[in-house]
Tab-separated table of C-alpha atoms and ligand atoms in Angstrom:
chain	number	residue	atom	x	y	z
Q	43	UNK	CA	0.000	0.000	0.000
Q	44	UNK	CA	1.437	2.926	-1.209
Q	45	UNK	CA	-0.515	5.533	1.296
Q	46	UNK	CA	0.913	9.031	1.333
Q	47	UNK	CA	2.946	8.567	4.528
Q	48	UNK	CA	4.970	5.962	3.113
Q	49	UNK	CA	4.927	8.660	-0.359
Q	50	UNK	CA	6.511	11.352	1.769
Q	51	UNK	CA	9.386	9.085	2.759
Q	52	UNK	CA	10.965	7.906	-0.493
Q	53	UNK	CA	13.610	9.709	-2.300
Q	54	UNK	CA	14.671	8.696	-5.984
Q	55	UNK	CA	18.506	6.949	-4.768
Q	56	UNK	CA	20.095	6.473	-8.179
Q	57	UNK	CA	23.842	7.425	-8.351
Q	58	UNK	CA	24.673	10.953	-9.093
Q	59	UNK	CA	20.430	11.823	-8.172
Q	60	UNK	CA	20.723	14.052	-5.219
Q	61	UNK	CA	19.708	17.303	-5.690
Q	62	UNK	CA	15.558	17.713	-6.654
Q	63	UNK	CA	14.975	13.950	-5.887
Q	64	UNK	CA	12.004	14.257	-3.504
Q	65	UNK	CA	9.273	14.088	-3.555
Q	66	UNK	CA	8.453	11.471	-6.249
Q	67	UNK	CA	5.735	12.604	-8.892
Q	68	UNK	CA	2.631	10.009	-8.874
Q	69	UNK	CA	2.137	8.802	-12.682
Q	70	UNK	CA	-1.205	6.710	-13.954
Q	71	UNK	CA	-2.210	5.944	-10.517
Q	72	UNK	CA	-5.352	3.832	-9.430
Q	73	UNK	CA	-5.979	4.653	-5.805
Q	74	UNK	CA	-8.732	2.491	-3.265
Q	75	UNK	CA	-10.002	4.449	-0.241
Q	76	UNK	CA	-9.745	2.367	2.642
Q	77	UNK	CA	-10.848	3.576	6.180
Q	78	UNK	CA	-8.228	2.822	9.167
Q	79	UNK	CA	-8.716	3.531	12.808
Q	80	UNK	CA	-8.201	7.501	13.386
Q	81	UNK	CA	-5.449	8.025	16.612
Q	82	UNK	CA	-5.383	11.821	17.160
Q	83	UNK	CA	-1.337	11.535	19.099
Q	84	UNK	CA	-0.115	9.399	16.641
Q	85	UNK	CA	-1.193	12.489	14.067
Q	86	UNK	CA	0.336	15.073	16.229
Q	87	UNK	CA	3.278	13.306	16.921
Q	88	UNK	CA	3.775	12.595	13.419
Q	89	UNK	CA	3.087	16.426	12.429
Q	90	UNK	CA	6.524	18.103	12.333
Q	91	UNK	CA	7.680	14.733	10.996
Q	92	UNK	CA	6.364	15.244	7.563
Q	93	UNK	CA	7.500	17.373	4.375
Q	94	UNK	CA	4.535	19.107	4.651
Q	95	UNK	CA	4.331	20.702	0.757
Q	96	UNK	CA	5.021	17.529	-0.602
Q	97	UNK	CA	2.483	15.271	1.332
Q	98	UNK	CA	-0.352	18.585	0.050
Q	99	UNK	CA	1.273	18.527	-3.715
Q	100	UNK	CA	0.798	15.051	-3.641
Q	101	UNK	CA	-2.548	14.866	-2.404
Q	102	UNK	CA	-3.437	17.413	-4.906
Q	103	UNK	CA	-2.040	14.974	-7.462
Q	104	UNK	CA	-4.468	12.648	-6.839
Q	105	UNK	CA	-7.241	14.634	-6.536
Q	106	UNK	CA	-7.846	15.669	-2.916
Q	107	UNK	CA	-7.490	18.858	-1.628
Q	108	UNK	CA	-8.464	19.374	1.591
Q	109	UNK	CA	-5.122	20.258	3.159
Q	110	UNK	CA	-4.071	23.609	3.743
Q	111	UNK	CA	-0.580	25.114	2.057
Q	112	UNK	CA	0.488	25.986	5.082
Q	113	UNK	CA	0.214	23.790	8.462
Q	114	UNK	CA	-1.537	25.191	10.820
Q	115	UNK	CA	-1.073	26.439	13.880
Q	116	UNK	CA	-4.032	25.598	15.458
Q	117	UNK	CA	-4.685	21.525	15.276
Q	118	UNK	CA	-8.331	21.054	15.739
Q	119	UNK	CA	-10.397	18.173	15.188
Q	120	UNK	CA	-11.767	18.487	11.882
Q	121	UNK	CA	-7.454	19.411	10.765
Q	122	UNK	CA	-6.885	15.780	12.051
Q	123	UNK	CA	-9.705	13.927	10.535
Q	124	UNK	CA	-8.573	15.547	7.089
Q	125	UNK	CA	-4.846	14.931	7.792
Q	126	UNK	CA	-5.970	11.187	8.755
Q	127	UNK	CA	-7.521	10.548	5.408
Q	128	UNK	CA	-5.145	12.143	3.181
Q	129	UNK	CA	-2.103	10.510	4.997
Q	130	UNK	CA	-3.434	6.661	5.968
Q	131	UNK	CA	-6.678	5.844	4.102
Q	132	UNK	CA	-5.958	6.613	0.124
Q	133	UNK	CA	-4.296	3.847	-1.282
Q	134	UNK	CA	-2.230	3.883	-4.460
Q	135	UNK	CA	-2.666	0.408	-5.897
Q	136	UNK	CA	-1.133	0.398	-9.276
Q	137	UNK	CA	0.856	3.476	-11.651
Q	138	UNK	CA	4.250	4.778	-10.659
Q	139	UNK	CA	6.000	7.288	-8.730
Q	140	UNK	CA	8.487	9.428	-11.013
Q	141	UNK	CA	11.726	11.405	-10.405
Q	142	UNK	CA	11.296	14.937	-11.016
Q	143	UNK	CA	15.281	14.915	-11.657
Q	144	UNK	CA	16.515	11.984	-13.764
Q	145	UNK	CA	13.240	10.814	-14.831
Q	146	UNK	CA	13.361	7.095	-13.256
Q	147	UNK	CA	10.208	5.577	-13.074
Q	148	UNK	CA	9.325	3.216	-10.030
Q	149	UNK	CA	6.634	1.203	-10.195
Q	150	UNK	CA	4.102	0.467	-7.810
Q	151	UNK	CA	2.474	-2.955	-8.530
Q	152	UNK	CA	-0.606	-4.568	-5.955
Q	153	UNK	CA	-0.040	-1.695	-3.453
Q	154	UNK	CA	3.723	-2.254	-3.657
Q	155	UNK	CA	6.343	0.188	-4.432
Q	156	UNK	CA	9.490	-1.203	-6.508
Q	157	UNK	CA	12.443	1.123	-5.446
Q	158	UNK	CA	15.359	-1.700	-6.669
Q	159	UNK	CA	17.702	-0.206	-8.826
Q	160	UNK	CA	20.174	-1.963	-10.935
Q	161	UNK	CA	23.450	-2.877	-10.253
Q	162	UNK	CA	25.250	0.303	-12.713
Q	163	UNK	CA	22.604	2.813	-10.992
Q	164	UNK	CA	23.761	2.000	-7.404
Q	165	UNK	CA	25.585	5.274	-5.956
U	160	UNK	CA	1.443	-13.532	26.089
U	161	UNK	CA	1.276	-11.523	23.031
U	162	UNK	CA	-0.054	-14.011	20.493
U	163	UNK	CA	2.062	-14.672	17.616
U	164	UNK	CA	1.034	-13.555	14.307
U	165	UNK	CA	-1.360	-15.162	12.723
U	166	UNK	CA	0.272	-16.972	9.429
U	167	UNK	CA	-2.841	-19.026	7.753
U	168	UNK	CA	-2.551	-17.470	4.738
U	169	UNK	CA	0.894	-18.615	3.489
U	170	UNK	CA	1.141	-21.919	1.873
U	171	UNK	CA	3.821	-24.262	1.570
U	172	UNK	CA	4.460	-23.222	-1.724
U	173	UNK	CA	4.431	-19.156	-0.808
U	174	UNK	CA	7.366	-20.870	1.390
U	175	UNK	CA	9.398	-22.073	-1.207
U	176	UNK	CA	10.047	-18.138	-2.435
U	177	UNK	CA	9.710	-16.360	1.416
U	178	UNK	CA	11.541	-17.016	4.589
U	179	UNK	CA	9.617	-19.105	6.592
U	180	UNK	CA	9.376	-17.873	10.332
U	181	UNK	CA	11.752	-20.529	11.952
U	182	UNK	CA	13.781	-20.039	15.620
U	183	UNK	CA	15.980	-17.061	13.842
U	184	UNK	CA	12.319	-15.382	14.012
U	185	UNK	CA	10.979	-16.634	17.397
U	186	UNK	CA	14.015	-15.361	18.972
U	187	UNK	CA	13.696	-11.826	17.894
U	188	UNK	CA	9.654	-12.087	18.858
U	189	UNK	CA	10.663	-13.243	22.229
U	190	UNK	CA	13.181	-10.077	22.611
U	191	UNK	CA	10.252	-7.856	21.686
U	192	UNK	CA	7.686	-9.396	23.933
U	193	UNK	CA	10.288	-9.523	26.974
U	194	UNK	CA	10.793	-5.675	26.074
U	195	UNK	CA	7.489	-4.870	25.429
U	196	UNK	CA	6.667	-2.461	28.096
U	197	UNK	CA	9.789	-0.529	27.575
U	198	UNK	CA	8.719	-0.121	23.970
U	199	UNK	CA	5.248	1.013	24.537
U	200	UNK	CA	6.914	4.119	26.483
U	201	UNK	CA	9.077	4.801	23.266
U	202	UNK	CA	5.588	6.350	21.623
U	203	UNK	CA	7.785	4.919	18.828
U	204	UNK	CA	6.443	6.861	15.718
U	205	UNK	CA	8.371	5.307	12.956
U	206	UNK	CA	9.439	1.518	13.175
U	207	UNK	CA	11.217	-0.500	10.346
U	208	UNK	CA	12.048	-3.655	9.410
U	209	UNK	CA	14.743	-4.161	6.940
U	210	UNK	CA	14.229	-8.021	5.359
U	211	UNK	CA	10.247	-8.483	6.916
U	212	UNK	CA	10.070	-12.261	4.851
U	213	UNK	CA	6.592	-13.126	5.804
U	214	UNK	CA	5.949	-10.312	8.043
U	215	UNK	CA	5.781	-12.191	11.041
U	216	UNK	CA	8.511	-9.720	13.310
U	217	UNK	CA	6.717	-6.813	12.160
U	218	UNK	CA	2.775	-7.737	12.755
U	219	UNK	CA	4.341	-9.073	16.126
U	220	UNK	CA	5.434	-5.648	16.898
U	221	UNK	CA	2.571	-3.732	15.462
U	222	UNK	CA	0.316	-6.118	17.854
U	223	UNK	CA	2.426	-4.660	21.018
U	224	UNK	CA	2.476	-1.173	20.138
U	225	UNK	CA	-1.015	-0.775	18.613
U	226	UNK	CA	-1.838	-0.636	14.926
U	227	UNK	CA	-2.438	2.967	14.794
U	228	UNK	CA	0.462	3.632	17.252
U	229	UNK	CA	3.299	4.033	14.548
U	230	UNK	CA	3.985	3.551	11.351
U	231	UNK	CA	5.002	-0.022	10.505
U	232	UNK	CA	7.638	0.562	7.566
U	233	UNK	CA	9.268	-2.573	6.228
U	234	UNK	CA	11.700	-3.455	3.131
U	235	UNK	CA	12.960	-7.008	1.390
U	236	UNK	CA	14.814	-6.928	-1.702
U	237	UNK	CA	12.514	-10.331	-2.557
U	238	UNK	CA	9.040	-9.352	-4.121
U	239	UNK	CA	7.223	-12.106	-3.224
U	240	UNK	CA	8.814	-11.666	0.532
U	241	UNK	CA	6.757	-8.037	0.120
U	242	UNK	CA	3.461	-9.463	-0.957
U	243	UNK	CA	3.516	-11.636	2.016
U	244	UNK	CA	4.375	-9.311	4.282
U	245	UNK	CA	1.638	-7.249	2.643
U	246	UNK	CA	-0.624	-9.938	3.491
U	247	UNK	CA	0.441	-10.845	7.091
U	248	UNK	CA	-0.580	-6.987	7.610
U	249	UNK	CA	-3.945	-7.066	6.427
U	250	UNK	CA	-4.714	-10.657	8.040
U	251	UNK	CA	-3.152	-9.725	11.363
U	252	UNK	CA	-5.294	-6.020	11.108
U	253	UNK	CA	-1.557	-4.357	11.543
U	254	UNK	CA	-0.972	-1.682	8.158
U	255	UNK	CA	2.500	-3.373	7.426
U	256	UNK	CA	4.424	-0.896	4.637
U	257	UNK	CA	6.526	-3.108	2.110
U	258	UNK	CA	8.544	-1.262	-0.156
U	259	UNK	CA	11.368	-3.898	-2.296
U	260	UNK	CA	14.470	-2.248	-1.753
U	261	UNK	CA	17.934	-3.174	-0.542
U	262	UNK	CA	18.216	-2.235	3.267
U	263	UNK	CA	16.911	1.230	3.049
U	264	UNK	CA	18.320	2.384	0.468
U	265	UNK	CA	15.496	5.205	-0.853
U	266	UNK	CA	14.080	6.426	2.849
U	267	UNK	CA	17.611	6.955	4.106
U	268	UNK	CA	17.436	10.644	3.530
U	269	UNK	CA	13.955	10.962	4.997
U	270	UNK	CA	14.434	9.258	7.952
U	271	UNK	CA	17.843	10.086	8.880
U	272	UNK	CA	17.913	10.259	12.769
U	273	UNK	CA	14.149	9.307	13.017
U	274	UNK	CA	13.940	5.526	13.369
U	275	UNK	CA	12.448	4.344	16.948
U	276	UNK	CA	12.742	0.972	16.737
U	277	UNK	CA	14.663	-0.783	13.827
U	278	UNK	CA	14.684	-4.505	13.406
U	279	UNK	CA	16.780	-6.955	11.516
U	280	UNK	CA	17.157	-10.630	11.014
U	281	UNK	CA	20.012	-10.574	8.498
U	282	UNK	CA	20.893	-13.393	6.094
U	283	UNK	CA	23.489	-14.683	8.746
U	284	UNK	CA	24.773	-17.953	7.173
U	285	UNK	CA	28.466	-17.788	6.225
U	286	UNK	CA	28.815	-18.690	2.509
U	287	UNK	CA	31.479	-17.962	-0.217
U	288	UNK	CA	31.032	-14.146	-1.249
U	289	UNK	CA	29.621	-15.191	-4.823
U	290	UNK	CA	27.025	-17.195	-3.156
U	291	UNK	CA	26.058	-14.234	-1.136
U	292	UNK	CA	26.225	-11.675	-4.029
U	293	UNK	CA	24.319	-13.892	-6.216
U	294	UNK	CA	21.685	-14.287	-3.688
U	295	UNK	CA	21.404	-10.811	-3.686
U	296	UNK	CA	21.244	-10.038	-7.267
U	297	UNK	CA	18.148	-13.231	-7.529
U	298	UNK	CA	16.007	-11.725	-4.864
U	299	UNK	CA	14.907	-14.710	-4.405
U	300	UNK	CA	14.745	-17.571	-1.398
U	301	UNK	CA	18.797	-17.603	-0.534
U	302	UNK	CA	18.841	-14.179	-0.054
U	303	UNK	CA	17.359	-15.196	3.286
U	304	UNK	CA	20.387	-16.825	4.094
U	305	UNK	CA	23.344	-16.306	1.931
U	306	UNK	CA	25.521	-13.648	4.215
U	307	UNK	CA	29.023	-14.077	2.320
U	308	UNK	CA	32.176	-13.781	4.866
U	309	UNK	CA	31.486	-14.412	8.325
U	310	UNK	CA	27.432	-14.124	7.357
U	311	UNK	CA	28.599	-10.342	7.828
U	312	UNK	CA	28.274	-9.093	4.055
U	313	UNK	CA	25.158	-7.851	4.137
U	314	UNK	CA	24.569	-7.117	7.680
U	315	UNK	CA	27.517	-5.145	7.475
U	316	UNK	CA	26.277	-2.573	5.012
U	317	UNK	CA	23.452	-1.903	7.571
U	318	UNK	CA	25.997	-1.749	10.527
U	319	UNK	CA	27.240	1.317	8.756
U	320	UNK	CA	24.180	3.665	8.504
U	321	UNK	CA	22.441	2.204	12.042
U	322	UNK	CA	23.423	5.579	13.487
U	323	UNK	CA	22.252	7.608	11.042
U	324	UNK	CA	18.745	6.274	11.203
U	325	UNK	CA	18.447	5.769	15.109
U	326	UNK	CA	16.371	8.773	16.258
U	327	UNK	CA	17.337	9.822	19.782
U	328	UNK	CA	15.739	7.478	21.839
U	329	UNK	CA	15.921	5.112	19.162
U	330	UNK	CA	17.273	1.174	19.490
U	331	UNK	CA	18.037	-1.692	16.847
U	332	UNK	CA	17.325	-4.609	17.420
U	333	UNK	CA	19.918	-7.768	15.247
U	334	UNK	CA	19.637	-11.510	14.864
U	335	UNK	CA	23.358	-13.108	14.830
U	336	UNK	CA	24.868	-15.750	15.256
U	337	UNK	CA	28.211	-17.183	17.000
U	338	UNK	CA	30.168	-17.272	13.587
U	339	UNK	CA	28.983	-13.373	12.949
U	340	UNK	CA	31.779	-12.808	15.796
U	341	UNK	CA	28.608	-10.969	17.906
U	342	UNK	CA	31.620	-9.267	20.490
U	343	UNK	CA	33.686	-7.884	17.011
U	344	UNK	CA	30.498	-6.123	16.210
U	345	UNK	CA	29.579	-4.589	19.412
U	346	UNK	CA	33.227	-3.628	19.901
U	347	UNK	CA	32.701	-1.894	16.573
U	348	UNK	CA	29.807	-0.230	17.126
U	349	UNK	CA	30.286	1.249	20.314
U	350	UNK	CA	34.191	2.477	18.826
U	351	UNK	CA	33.170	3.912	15.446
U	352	UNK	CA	29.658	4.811	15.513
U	353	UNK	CA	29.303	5.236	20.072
U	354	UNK	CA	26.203	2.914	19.992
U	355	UNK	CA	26.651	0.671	23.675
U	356	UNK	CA	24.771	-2.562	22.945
U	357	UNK	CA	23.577	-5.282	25.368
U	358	UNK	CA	22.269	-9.126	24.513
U	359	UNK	CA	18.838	-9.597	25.359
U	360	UNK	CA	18.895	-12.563	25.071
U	361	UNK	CA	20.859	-15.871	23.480
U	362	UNK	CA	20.303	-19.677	23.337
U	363	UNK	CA	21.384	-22.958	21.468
U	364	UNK	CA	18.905	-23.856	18.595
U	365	UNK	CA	19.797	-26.682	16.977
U	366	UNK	CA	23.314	-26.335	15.632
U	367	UNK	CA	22.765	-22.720	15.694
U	368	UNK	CA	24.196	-20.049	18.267
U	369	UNK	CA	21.670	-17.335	17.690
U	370	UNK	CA	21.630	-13.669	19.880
U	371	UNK	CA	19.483	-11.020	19.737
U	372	UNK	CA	21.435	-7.844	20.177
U	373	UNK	CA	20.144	-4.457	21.417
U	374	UNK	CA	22.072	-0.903	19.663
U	375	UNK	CA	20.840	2.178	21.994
U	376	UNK	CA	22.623	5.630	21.753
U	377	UNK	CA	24.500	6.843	24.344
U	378	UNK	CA	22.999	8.688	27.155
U	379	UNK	CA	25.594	11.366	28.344
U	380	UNK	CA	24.314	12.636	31.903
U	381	UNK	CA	25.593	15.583	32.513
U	382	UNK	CA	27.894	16.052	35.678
U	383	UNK	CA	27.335	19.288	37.744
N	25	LIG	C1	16.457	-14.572	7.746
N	25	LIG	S1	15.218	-13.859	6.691
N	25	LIG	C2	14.184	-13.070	7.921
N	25	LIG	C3	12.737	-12.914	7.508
N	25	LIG	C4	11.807	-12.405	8.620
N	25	LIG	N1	12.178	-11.090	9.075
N	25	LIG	C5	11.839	-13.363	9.787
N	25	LIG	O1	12.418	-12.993	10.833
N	25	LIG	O2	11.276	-14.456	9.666
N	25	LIG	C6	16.092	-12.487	5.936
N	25	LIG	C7	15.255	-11.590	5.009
N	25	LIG	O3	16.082	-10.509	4.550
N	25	LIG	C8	15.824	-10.265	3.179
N	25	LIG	N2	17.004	-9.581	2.624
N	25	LIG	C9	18.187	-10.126	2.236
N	25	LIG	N3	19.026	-9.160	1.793
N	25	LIG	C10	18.355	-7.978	1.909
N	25	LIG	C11	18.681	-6.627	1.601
N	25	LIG	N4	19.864	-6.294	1.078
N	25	LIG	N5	17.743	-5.680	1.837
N	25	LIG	C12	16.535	-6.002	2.348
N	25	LIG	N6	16.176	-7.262	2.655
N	25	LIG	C13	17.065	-8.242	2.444
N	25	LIG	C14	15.546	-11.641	2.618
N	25	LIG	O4	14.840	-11.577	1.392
N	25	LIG	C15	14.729	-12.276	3.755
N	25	LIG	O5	13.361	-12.005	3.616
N	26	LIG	ZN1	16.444	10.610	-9.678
């Protein structure tokens, strides 16, 4: 399951790719909502651990826009729920995620992201 | 007793492809259950599993911690090892993360100094280097066990960027055994990278010596 949590964690690794190598760019994506239980610390702990314009880019990508640009400063409840959905409950299932530098395409097959690189692409 | 994962799903030919859970694996659940408490007071946010196999270790862990506790991020080089684990999540209600990489080779950046609890049960097995490179190009069932020199040749490569992912209260937890020379890499660890280490535990399987070894930073107190 490629949810956006997992999204804002991967960085294109080939050799020589470090500079403009996150986030990955979503490409012919089928996504699956799929509801998961909603724990309000976890969110808030989790908060100043994300890259916050690429998890709302993202979501944009595929459609959903209910995050703000900017986070806020006040969390409320109805923040979290949104936050909740956007980062554990839409599912990329099949398509690819795509370097905005070199270009390499990683595909993401039943839920699963394929990050393995070849041998000559290894840094 | 936290009940071990639940497994049903896998066949004996899923098997054939993916590391099946064997005393390697029991011995790393029974380090997490005897540290369970300790863990829960982590409020570990990110947990990973480099080389999940079946997904046993990591749906063990989710079950202590709570499946909406942390994130449950795990990686295999094997494909198939990443559909299982897949599957051990959603049978075993934990949301297990696959992503097929080597080690962690593409969230290294992003989660540089953020891991809380890191787990590893390495391909240990001494074996000629080829055998253990090969292994590791196939992605298939010997890259379970093929570890080259010593069994060290891939657990080595992790070794290396442990302290770089261990977030401040952070603590890795390794499978070895006897031949991986477990006091060489503890020396090691604590001299280049100041990471103390302590067995939790250690026990005779078979014709196996197997340890599971604990990586903490250290914790300077200050002297007034
Ligand atoms: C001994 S098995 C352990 C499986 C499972 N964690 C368990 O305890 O039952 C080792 C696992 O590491 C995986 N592996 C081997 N080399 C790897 C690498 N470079 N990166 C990630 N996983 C690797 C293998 O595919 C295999 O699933
Ligand atoms: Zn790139």
């Amino acid at each position: 399951m490629v949810r956006l949590i997992t999204h804002n964690l991967l960085a294109c690794h080939v050799k020589g790719c470090t500079r403009n190598n996150f986030p990955l760019l979503f490409e012919n994506v089928q996504i699956e909502i799929q509801e998961s239980d909603f724990n309000p610390d976890f969110l808030r702990n989790f908060m100043p651990k994300l890259e916050w314009k690429a998890l709302v880019d993202a979501a944009r990508q595929l459609g959903d826009t209910s995050l703000p640009l900017e986070q806020p400063e006040m969390v409320d409840e109805e923040f979290l729920k949104a936050l909740h959905h956007v980062l554990l409950e839409i599912h990329v299932m099949e398509g690819a995620m795509v370097c905005q530098n070199c270009k390499h395409v990683y595909p993401i097959s039943n839920g699963i992201p394929n990050m393995l690189l070849a041998e000559h692409e290894i840094g | 007793m936290i009940p071990t994962p639940d497994l049903s799903h896998l066949t004996k030919d899923d098997f054939e492809h993916v590391y099946e859970p064997a005393e390697d694996t029991f011995i790393l659940l029974d380090a997490l259950e005897q540290d369970a408490e300790e863990l829960r007071n982590l409020k570990p946010s990110f947990c990973l599993e480099i080389g999940s196999g079946s997904g046993c270790v990591s749906a063990f862990i989710g079950t202590i911690l709570g499946s909406s506790a942390s994130m449950f991020l795990c990686t295999d080089i094997n494909p198939l090892a990443c559909r299982a684990t897949l599957k051990t999540g959603t049978r075993n209600k934990i949301p297990l993360e696959p992503v097929q990489c080597s080690l962690t080779a593409p969230l290294l950046p992003r989660l540089s100094h953020s891991v809380d609890v890191l787990l590893f049960n390495p391909p240990y097995v001494p074996t000629f280097r080829e055998e253990a490179e090969d292994a590791q190009g196939h992605r298939g069932i010997q890259g379970a066990w093929a570890g080259g020199a010593a069994g060290m040749e891939v657990t080595q490569h992790l070794l290396d960027i442990v302290q770089e992912l261990l977030s401040e209260t952070g603590r890795f937890y390794l499978v070895a055994v006897k031949q991986n020379d477990v006091p060489a890499i503890r020396r090691k660890m604590l001299e280049v990278y100041n990471l103390p280490s302590e067995i939790v535990i250690q026990r005779q399987a078979g014709r196996e010596h197997l340890f599971v070894v604990k990586f903490f930073r250290q914790h300077i107190t200050i002297m007034k």
